[in-house]
Amino acid sequence: MEAMGSPQTYRTAIEEVAYTGQVVCIGDAVHDIDLPTHLVVKKEMDIMGSRNASADDFQAVISFLQQASNQHQSAHFPGSKARRSVFGPGLLVSASGGYHENIGKNGLSETRVRQTPRNKHLKPSHSLWLECTSDFIFSGLRQAYFDQFSTCRHRKNVPMHRKARRSARLFPSWRIDVHPPKPYPQKTYLRRSRAPRHRAPISFPMKSLLLLCFLAVVLALSGCETATVPPPPNVVFILVDDLGWTDVGAFGSSFYETPHIDAFAATGMKFYQGYAASPVCSPTRSSIMTGKNPARTQHTQYFGGPQPQDVKPGHWSYGAFGDRPLLPAEYLPYLEHSDTTLAEAFKEAGYRTFFAGKWHLGGEEYFPENQGFDVNKGGIERGGPYGGDKYFSPYGNPRLEDGPPGEHLPDRLARETAAFIKANQDTSFFAYLAFYSVHTPLMARPDLEAKYQAKKDSLGLEDQWEAWGPKPDNRTRMVQCHPVYAGMVEAMDQAVGVVLNTLDSLGLADNTVIVFMSDNGGLATSEGHPTANLPLRAGKGWLYEGGIREPLIVRWPGHTAPGSTCETPVISTDFYPTLLEIAGLPLKPGQHLDGSSFVPLLQGSSEAHETLLGWHYPHYANQGETPGTAFRQGDWKLIHRYEDDSYELFHIAEDMEEQHELSAEYPEKVAELKAAMQTWLDESGARYPTPNPNIEGGR
C-alpha cells in the first residue's frame, strides 16, 4: 500500500467511496442526495485531535467512526419524518468566503467562516467555527491541511427539549488534486430531499471509509507540527497606458519622480527585457487577458482604429494613409466570449475579481463585467478619458460615477481599488488596475505641472528633437523634460502608492503578487511628443524597441529576491500561465497558446525561458510606423515592412538602440528568421494589408 497522504492514495480513497469533492461529514445525519454515495457519521463521542496523538488515539478514532457509521440508518432529524437534505459542494462553499449566515428553508442554518491568519478579527470567543468544531476530532484538520474553507452547520427551530445539533463539514483544499464537484446554484444550499422515507443501506465498503478517515486524521495530526499552509495568493496587476521603458526612476529616469514605484521595485524583480505583445494598446491588453498573441486573435490594431473600408482616398485619417500603397489589415474589434479570460480563470477558482480603469476591448457586450470581473470601475470601449472633463471629474464615464468636481482620475481609480481590497481582504482576489494615465490628452494636476516646470527651469533643460518618419510632424523627443507629462507620471505613482499602502496596512502584502507594466512604449514621435525613450529607438506605435519594451516589475513574496533583476525576455502573453501557476491553479494550455510561464525566472532560475517573441502590426500607426511584422529569436530581431518588402536585422544584445542594421552582413540569418516568422504567422492565421485600389502601383 502506498504511504498515507500521497496524492494517489488520496484520489483512490475519494474514488472508492464515489465522492467528487467532499471528504467527510461529521455530526448530524446528512443525506447528500446529489452525491452518488453517502458518507454519514453520527456524533457519538468527543475525541479531540492532539499534537501528541498516539497509536491508541488513532485506534479510538477508528472505533468511533465504525460505531458511528453503523448507526447511521437510525439517524434522522427531530420533529419530522421527512428527510432533510443538505448539499453544497466544496468549490461552491469555498467561493463564498468571509463570515455570514444563510438561513435554509428547512430550519437549518449554514454559517460559513473562513479563519486564516488574515482573519485576525475572528477571536475564539466569538468564532462560530471554533464553537462548532470544538466537539469534533477534526478540529485541527482544516487549519493543518484543508486550509481554505469549511462549513459549520447547526440546527435551528428544533423542539425545546432537544439540543441544537452542530456538524462540521470539511472540504478539500483548492490545492488537492481531486475530481471537481458538480456545479450547483451558488445561492441554494438547503432543500427538501427527493429521497424515499426509508434510508437505503450504505453501499461503500467500510475499508474505504476507514482509509479515508484515517488519512484525514493523519494529515490533521501531522499538520499540527508545521505552519498553516498559506491561502492562495492575491494578485494585483497594475497596467499603465503609454508609459515608456525609462519613464520611472527604477528604470533610469532622473526627471520624473516615482518614489512609490521605485520602492516597490526594490522589493521585487525588475525585467529589463519585458515586452508588450504590440506597439499599441488594445492588442497588448488582449494578450494579457487571453494568453494569445494578437496575430492569433486578430486583435492587431487599437480598437476603434481604421478598418480597410474606412480609408478614404487622398488623405490621412486615424492612422490610415489614404494616399499610401496599402490598405490596413482587417482586425477584430472586440474580445471574443469564446476565450476564457484570465479573470474568468481566477473567478472559476473562487477568486473575487475587480477591474478599474481603461478596458478598450470592445463595446458594452464585451465590458469587464461580461468578461469575468465581478466589479468594473471605469472600464468601457474608449481608449482614453475623453468624456466629461477628461482626467478630472465629472468624467462622463457610464461605468464610473462622477466624484466631487475636480477629483483626479488616477486618485479615484486607486481609491476604488483600495476599497475593493479592504472589502475582500478575507478572500483571495484578482485586482486589475489599468490606469488611463499617461495616455493623451496631456493633463496634469496644476500643482504637479508647476512643480515640474520649476524643475525644468532650474535644471536648464530644453526640448530637443530628432526629425524622422513619413509624416511631417514625425520627430522624436530626445530629452525627458515635459512638465505636464511629468506631472501625470508622478500622479500615477502616487496612486500606485495608495494601493501598495493598503496592502501593507491590511497585512496582505506578504501574500499578494503584484505585477507592474505598461501596455506599449512611451509616446515619443507624435501627438505632443511628451516623453523620450532613449536609449531605445522610437516609441509607441513602432516595431522598434522603444515601441514594445516596457518597464516590468514583479513581486512575489518569498520567491522573488528583493532588488533582483532579470535580463531574459518575457512578453505579455506569458502573464496568463505565470499567474495561474503562482496561484496553484491548473494551467489552460488550450487557452494561453502563445504564453509560457516564467515562474522559474521569478524564483531565480538561470534556465532558458522559451516563449514566442513576435509582433504583427499590419497597420499604419498614428505615430508614423508602416505595416510590418517583427520577430525575435535569441538575440536576433528581424523587422519586415510590407510597403516595400524590406527587412531590417538587429542584434539586440549588442545593439538594443537598433542603430546598426545587419541584413546585408548576415543574409543567412535573415533567411532563418524570415522562415521562422512566416511559420508563426501561418500557424496563427495572421491577416495582412492589401493593395490600395486608389493608388496606382499599390502592392
XYZ file of C-alpha atoms in Angstrom, residues 115-573:
459
model
C -10.499 31.557 9.513
C -6.987 32.016 8.191
C -4.069 34.030 9.544
C -5.614 37.014 7.772
C -8.869 36.749 9.765
C -7.400 38.066 12.965
C -10.705 39.631 13.965
C -12.282 36.176 14.408
C -11.400 35.624 18.044
C -12.008 32.151 19.506
C -14.583 33.509 21.930
C -16.651 34.894 19.059
C -16.000 32.385 16.304
C -18.857 30.041 15.490
C -16.334 27.974 13.629
C -14.332 27.256 16.741
C -17.507 26.749 18.752
C -18.769 24.248 16.232
C -15.600 22.291 15.649
C -14.584 22.115 19.279
C -16.714 18.966 19.568
C -15.029 17.046 16.823
C -11.879 15.095 16.197
C -11.194 17.053 13.050
C -10.939 20.433 14.725
C -7.346 20.742 13.566
C -7.856 19.315 10.124
C -8.866 22.474 8.298
C -6.069 24.556 9.702
C -3.455 21.882 9.160
C -4.284 20.699 5.688
C -7.671 21.760 4.373
C -6.627 25.335 4.653
C -9.322 27.164 2.751
C -12.938 26.768 3.742
C -15.129 24.536 5.849
C -18.786 24.654 6.660
C -20.272 24.560 10.129
C -23.974 23.753 10.190
C -26.178 23.884 13.247
C -29.848 23.174 13.667
C -32.347 25.963 14.375
C -36.036 25.825 15.242
C -35.670 22.451 16.950
C -38.063 21.300 19.688
C -37.305 22.838 23.049
C -36.407 19.518 24.638
C -33.774 18.776 22.015
C -30.364 20.376 21.858
C -29.487 22.130 18.630
C -27.169 19.938 16.642
C -23.937 21.016 15.097
C -21.858 19.426 12.411
C -18.583 20.168 10.725
C -18.163 19.626 7.020
C -14.616 19.643 5.767
C -13.895 20.216 2.123
C -10.670 19.523 0.279
C -8.211 22.322 -0.159
C -8.011 24.037 -3.535
C -4.541 22.579 -3.806
C -5.672 18.938 -3.683
C -5.971 17.090 -6.977
C -9.470 15.626 -6.894
C -12.334 15.455 -9.297
C -14.313 18.727 -9.210
C -17.763 18.650 -7.650
C -20.887 19.080 -9.682
C -21.962 22.669 -10.306
C -24.935 23.745 -8.225
C -26.728 27.087 -7.986
C -24.442 29.117 -5.771
C -27.199 30.668 -3.635
C -29.037 27.404 -2.913
C -27.687 25.375 -0.062
C -30.688 23.728 1.667
C -33.662 21.916 0.195
C -36.045 19.052 0.842
C -34.771 15.654 -0.165
C -36.131 13.715 -3.066
C -35.042 10.565 -1.244
C -37.545 7.952 -0.041
C -38.580 7.985 3.616
C -36.591 4.892 4.393
C -32.843 5.223 4.262
C -31.039 2.995 1.816
C -28.144 0.994 3.219
C -24.651 2.369 2.840
C -23.106 0.924 -0.295
C -19.455 1.786 0.080
C -17.045 -0.643 1.724
C -16.086 0.054 5.323
C -12.458 -0.387 4.385
C -12.642 2.638 2.134
C -14.301 4.675 4.864
C -11.587 3.781 7.336
C -8.896 4.570 4.783
C -10.397 7.954 4.071
C -10.961 8.930 7.679
C -7.618 7.576 8.867
C -5.876 9.538 6.129
C -7.682 12.705 7.181
C -6.636 12.209 10.797
C -3.022 11.572 9.812
C -2.989 14.749 7.791
C -4.568 16.672 10.640
C -2.201 15.500 13.321
C 0.919 15.685 11.213
C -0.021 19.150 10.019
C -0.145 20.451 13.571
C 3.623 20.260 13.691
C 4.092 22.694 10.835
C 2.896 26.149 9.952
C -0.507 26.569 8.383
C -0.430 26.324 4.608
C -0.973 29.872 3.349
C -4.132 30.673 1.422
C -3.838 31.126 -2.335
C -2.102 34.409 -3.118
C -3.922 37.539 -4.108
C -2.943 39.087 -7.427
C -2.776 42.805 -8.165
C -1.996 43.639 -11.786
C -1.139 47.285 -12.474
C -1.041 48.325 -16.124
C -0.083 51.859 -17.134
C -1.024 53.303 -20.518
C 1.763 54.602 -22.793
C 4.466 54.573 -20.107
C 7.921 54.390 -21.648
C 10.702 51.974 -20.707
C 12.699 54.656 -18.885
C 9.758 56.668 -17.541
C 10.239 55.613 -13.900
C 13.213 56.167 -11.650
C 13.813 52.442 -11.193
C 14.479 52.197 -14.932
C 16.644 55.279 -15.254
C 14.568 58.452 -15.281
C 16.076 61.355 -13.381
C 13.410 63.900 -14.305
C 10.203 62.031 -13.497
C 9.800 61.274 -9.793
C 8.284 57.887 -8.943
C 9.236 57.095 -5.323
C 6.489 54.525 -4.714
C 7.248 52.519 -7.832
C 10.977 52.744 -7.139
C 10.493 51.449 -3.592
C 8.284 48.671 -4.922
C 10.950 47.702 -7.472
C 13.466 47.379 -4.641
C 11.280 44.655 -3.108
C 10.706 42.668 -6.298
C 12.294 41.701 -9.599
C 12.880 44.088 -12.499
C 12.768 42.688 -16.028
C 14.953 44.682 -18.372
C 13.528 42.879 -21.400
C 9.837 42.867 -20.598
C 7.840 43.153 -23.804
C 4.302 44.133 -24.687
C 2.742 41.982 -27.403
C 2.060 45.050 -29.543
C 3.270 48.629 -30.013
C -0.303 49.855 -29.368
C -2.766 49.357 -26.538
C -5.723 47.059 -27.293
C -3.663 44.162 -28.683
C -1.447 44.084 -25.598
C -4.471 44.186 -23.300
C -6.000 41.320 -25.244
C -2.791 39.292 -24.894
C -2.882 39.686 -21.108
C -6.494 38.553 -20.897
C -6.174 35.629 -23.352
C -2.576 34.422 -23.286
C -2.648 34.606 -27.076
C -0.619 36.688 -29.489
C -2.636 39.400 -31.271
C -1.864 37.784 -34.628
C -3.871 34.763 -33.486
C -6.819 36.672 -32.003
C -6.916 39.166 -34.916
C -6.543 41.971 -32.342
C -3.723 43.664 -34.221
C -4.899 47.293 -34.048
C -6.161 49.520 -31.266
C -9.930 49.081 -31.120
C -11.564 51.948 -32.935
C -8.705 52.256 -35.395
C -9.458 52.241 -39.128
C -10.595 49.128 -40.929
C -9.734 48.809 -44.640
C -13.128 50.175 -45.662
C -12.548 53.286 -43.540
C -9.618 54.502 -45.625
C -10.607 57.369 -47.891
C -8.635 58.377 -50.976
C -6.107 61.131 -50.736
C -5.948 61.858 -47.032
C -4.774 60.522 -43.707
C -7.397 59.615 -41.129
C -6.951 57.970 -37.747
C -3.807 56.070 -38.579
C -4.677 55.141 -42.169
C -2.862 56.870 -45.008
C -5.347 57.266 -47.833
C -2.513 58.055 -50.211
C -0.312 55.096 -49.224
C 0.085 51.924 -51.296
C -1.587 49.585 -48.797
C -4.886 49.239 -47.007
C -4.521 48.112 -43.393
C -5.464 44.559 -42.487
C -8.925 43.915 -41.115
C -8.970 43.258 -37.371
C -11.471 42.000 -34.792
C -12.693 44.939 -32.632
C -13.814 43.018 -29.541
C -12.635 40.352 -27.099
C -14.481 37.166 -28.023
C -16.544 35.397 -25.381
C -15.215 32.068 -26.614
C -11.940 32.880 -24.876
C -11.618 32.136 -21.175
C -10.141 35.364 -19.893
C -7.576 35.485 -17.129
C -10.270 36.995 -14.909
C -12.616 34.105 -15.663
C -9.880 31.617 -14.804
C -9.425 33.238 -11.398
C -13.167 33.526 -10.852
C -13.638 29.817 -11.582
C -11.209 29.131 -8.733
C -13.211 31.187 -6.238
C -11.313 34.470 -6.528
C -13.113 37.784 -6.329
C -12.270 39.763 -9.450
C -12.038 43.522 -9.910
C -11.290 45.880 -12.770
C -10.656 49.615 -12.697
C -9.576 51.970 -15.452
C -9.016 51.571 -19.172
C -10.518 48.487 -20.837
C -10.612 49.302 -24.582
C -11.549 45.760 -25.651
C -14.953 46.195 -27.242
C -18.420 47.622 -26.724
C -20.796 47.101 -23.808
C -21.365 43.423 -24.549
C -17.641 42.930 -24.017
C -17.108 45.171 -20.978
C -15.194 43.751 -17.982
C -18.343 42.642 -16.138
C -19.063 40.378 -19.118
C -15.520 39.007 -19.236
C -15.082 37.571 -15.753
C -14.863 40.616 -13.492
C -17.207 40.908 -10.523
C -16.652 44.663 -10.333
C -15.971 47.186 -13.091
C -14.976 50.751 -12.282
C -14.487 52.790 -15.418
C -13.829 50.083 -17.995
C -15.534 50.942 -21.289
C -14.727 50.909 -25.005
C -12.784 54.185 -25.022
C -9.037 54.287 -25.442
C -8.645 57.386 -23.292
C -10.514 59.574 -20.791
C -12.337 61.500 -23.485
C -15.650 62.186 -21.732
C -16.622 64.996 -19.395
C -13.631 66.885 -18.075
C -11.348 64.038 -19.121
C -8.825 63.424 -16.311
C -10.945 65.333 -13.809
C -14.474 64.805 -12.535
C -17.085 64.900 -13.980
C -15.770 62.012 -16.082
C -18.674 61.319 -18.407
C -17.974 57.598 -17.993
C -21.027 55.292 -17.773
C -19.095 52.814 -15.620
C -17.644 55.353 -13.173
C -19.780 57.649 -11.084
C -18.645 61.244 -11.023
C -16.782 62.356 -7.944
C -16.513 65.833 -6.478
C -15.711 68.475 -9.100
C -12.023 68.418 -9.876
C -11.374 64.926 -8.488
C -8.364 63.448 -10.289
C -8.957 60.225 -12.223
C -5.857 58.252 -11.129
C -6.600 59.100 -7.494
C -10.169 57.870 -7.911
C -9.141 54.598 -9.560
C -6.634 53.937 -6.788
C -9.247 54.571 -4.097
C -11.708 52.248 -5.818
C -9.041 49.555 -5.939
C -8.134 50.079 -2.290
C -11.807 49.888 -1.297
C -12.201 46.595 -3.133
C -9.129 45.166 -1.412
C -10.422 46.199 2.010
C -13.851 44.722 1.337
C -12.341 41.437 0.160
C -9.368 41.079 2.468
C -10.755 37.806 3.806
C -10.927 36.068 0.444
C -8.494 35.669 -2.412
C -8.816 38.324 -5.092
C -7.554 39.323 -8.517
C -7.481 43.117 -8.863
C -6.619 44.599 -12.251
C -5.867 48.327 -12.087
C -5.407 49.632 -15.624
C -4.678 53.343 -15.459
C -5.821 55.672 -18.214
C -2.640 57.541 -17.363
C -0.418 58.557 -19.048
C -2.350 58.460 -22.322
C -3.350 61.662 -24.081
C -4.939 64.139 -23.552
C -1.981 65.555 -21.673
C -3.483 66.908 -18.446
C -1.783 67.136 -15.061
C -2.789 68.421 -11.670
C -1.857 72.129 -11.602
C 0.398 71.697 -8.575
C 2.413 68.942 -10.234
C 2.665 70.750 -13.551
C 4.026 73.807 -11.728
C 6.479 71.633 -9.811
C 7.999 70.165 -12.960
C 8.039 73.440 -14.844
C 10.146 74.820 -11.996
C 12.333 71.720 -12.068
C 12.866 72.027 -15.802
C 13.816 75.678 -15.442
C 16.153 75.074 -12.520
C 17.978 72.305 -14.399
C 18.223 74.398 -17.541
C 16.611 71.681 -19.658
C 15.434 72.433 -23.166
C 13.317 70.421 -25.580
C 15.467 68.539 -28.065
C 14.224 66.713 -31.151
C 15.377 64.459 -33.917
C 13.293 64.623 -37.085
C 12.468 61.427 -38.989
C 9.487 59.413 -40.258
C 6.928 59.652 -43.073
C 4.652 62.293 -41.522
C 5.568 65.990 -41.389
C 5.309 66.084 -37.597
C 7.314 62.877 -37.073
C 10.109 63.900 -34.776
C 11.437 62.119 -31.736
C 11.848 63.752 -28.353
C 15.406 63.325 -27.107
C 15.111 64.700 -23.544
C 12.658 63.944 -20.737
C 11.517 67.385 -19.604
C 7.802 67.771 -20.413
C 6.229 69.318 -17.250
C 2.671 68.144 -17.912
C 3.692 64.593 -18.731
C 5.981 64.504 -15.699
C 3.070 65.580 -13.508
C 0.928 62.799 -14.965
C 3.642 60.245 -14.222
C 4.001 61.374 -10.604
C 0.226 61.383 -10.059
C 0.110 57.818 -11.334
C 2.957 56.904 -8.970
C 1.080 58.408 -6.028
C -1.968 56.334 -6.972
C 0.169 53.188 -7.065
C 1.351 54.127 -3.588
C -2.247 54.173 -2.329
C -2.733 50.566 -3.437
C 0.612 49.393 -2.049
C -0.014 51.108 1.288
C -3.452 49.499 1.508
C -1.955 46.038 1.108
C 0.639 46.826 3.777
C -1.835 48.262 6.265
C -4.133 45.241 5.966
C -1.297 42.762 6.364
C -1.873 41.373 2.869
C 1.411 42.312 1.217
C 3.172 39.054 2.086
C 0.510 37.023 0.318
C -0.066 39.260 -2.691
C 1.656 39.004 -6.056
C 1.993 42.380 -7.770
C 2.744 42.999 -11.433
C 3.565 46.459 -12.773
C 3.872 47.088 -16.514
C 2.985 49.365 -19.428
C 0.916 48.377 -22.461
C 3.275 49.843 -25.076
C 6.169 52.238 -25.423
C 6.155 55.887 -24.464
C 4.693 58.423 -26.878
C 7.825 59.972 -28.363
C 7.199 60.621 -32.058
C 3.813 62.384 -32.339
C 0.804 63.871 -30.520
C 2.797 66.243 -28.383
C 5.889 64.007 -28.216
C 5.709 64.075 -24.413
C 8.484 61.642 -23.487
C 11.828 60.262 -24.605
C 12.562 56.530 -24.658
C 16.323 56.765 -25.052
C 18.417 54.729 -25.360
C 15.673 52.831 -27.176
C 14.661 53.833 -30.670
C 11.289 55.472 -31.424
C 8.288 54.762 -29.194
C 4.592 53.926 -29.170
C 3.289 52.634 -32.491
C 6.678 51.465 -33.755
C 8.138 47.977 -34.046
C 11.491 49.212 -32.760
C 12.350 48.527 -29.122
C 11.019 51.900 -27.987
C 7.533 50.811 -29.013
C 7.433 47.366 -27.419
C 9.900 47.174 -24.495
C 8.303 48.117 -21.169
C 9.215 48.677 -17.516
C 8.174 45.374 -15.911
C 8.350 44.690 -12.173
C 7.020 41.595 -10.397
C 6.941 40.979 -6.660
C 6.116 37.503 -5.415
C 6.882 37.491 -1.683
C 9.010 34.580 -0.602
C 10.022 33.802 -4.175
C 11.385 36.879 -5.924
C 14.590 38.131 -4.359
C 14.238 41.791 -3.313
C 16.039 44.122 -5.673
C 16.749 41.373 -8.197
C 16.878 41.844 -11.954
C 16.324 39.600 -14.956
C 17.753 40.007 -18.442
C 15.710 37.190 -20.004
C 12.984 38.333 -22.415
C 9.370 37.785 -21.372
C 6.211 39.065 -23.053
C 2.679 39.996 -22.016
C 1.199 36.717 -23.305
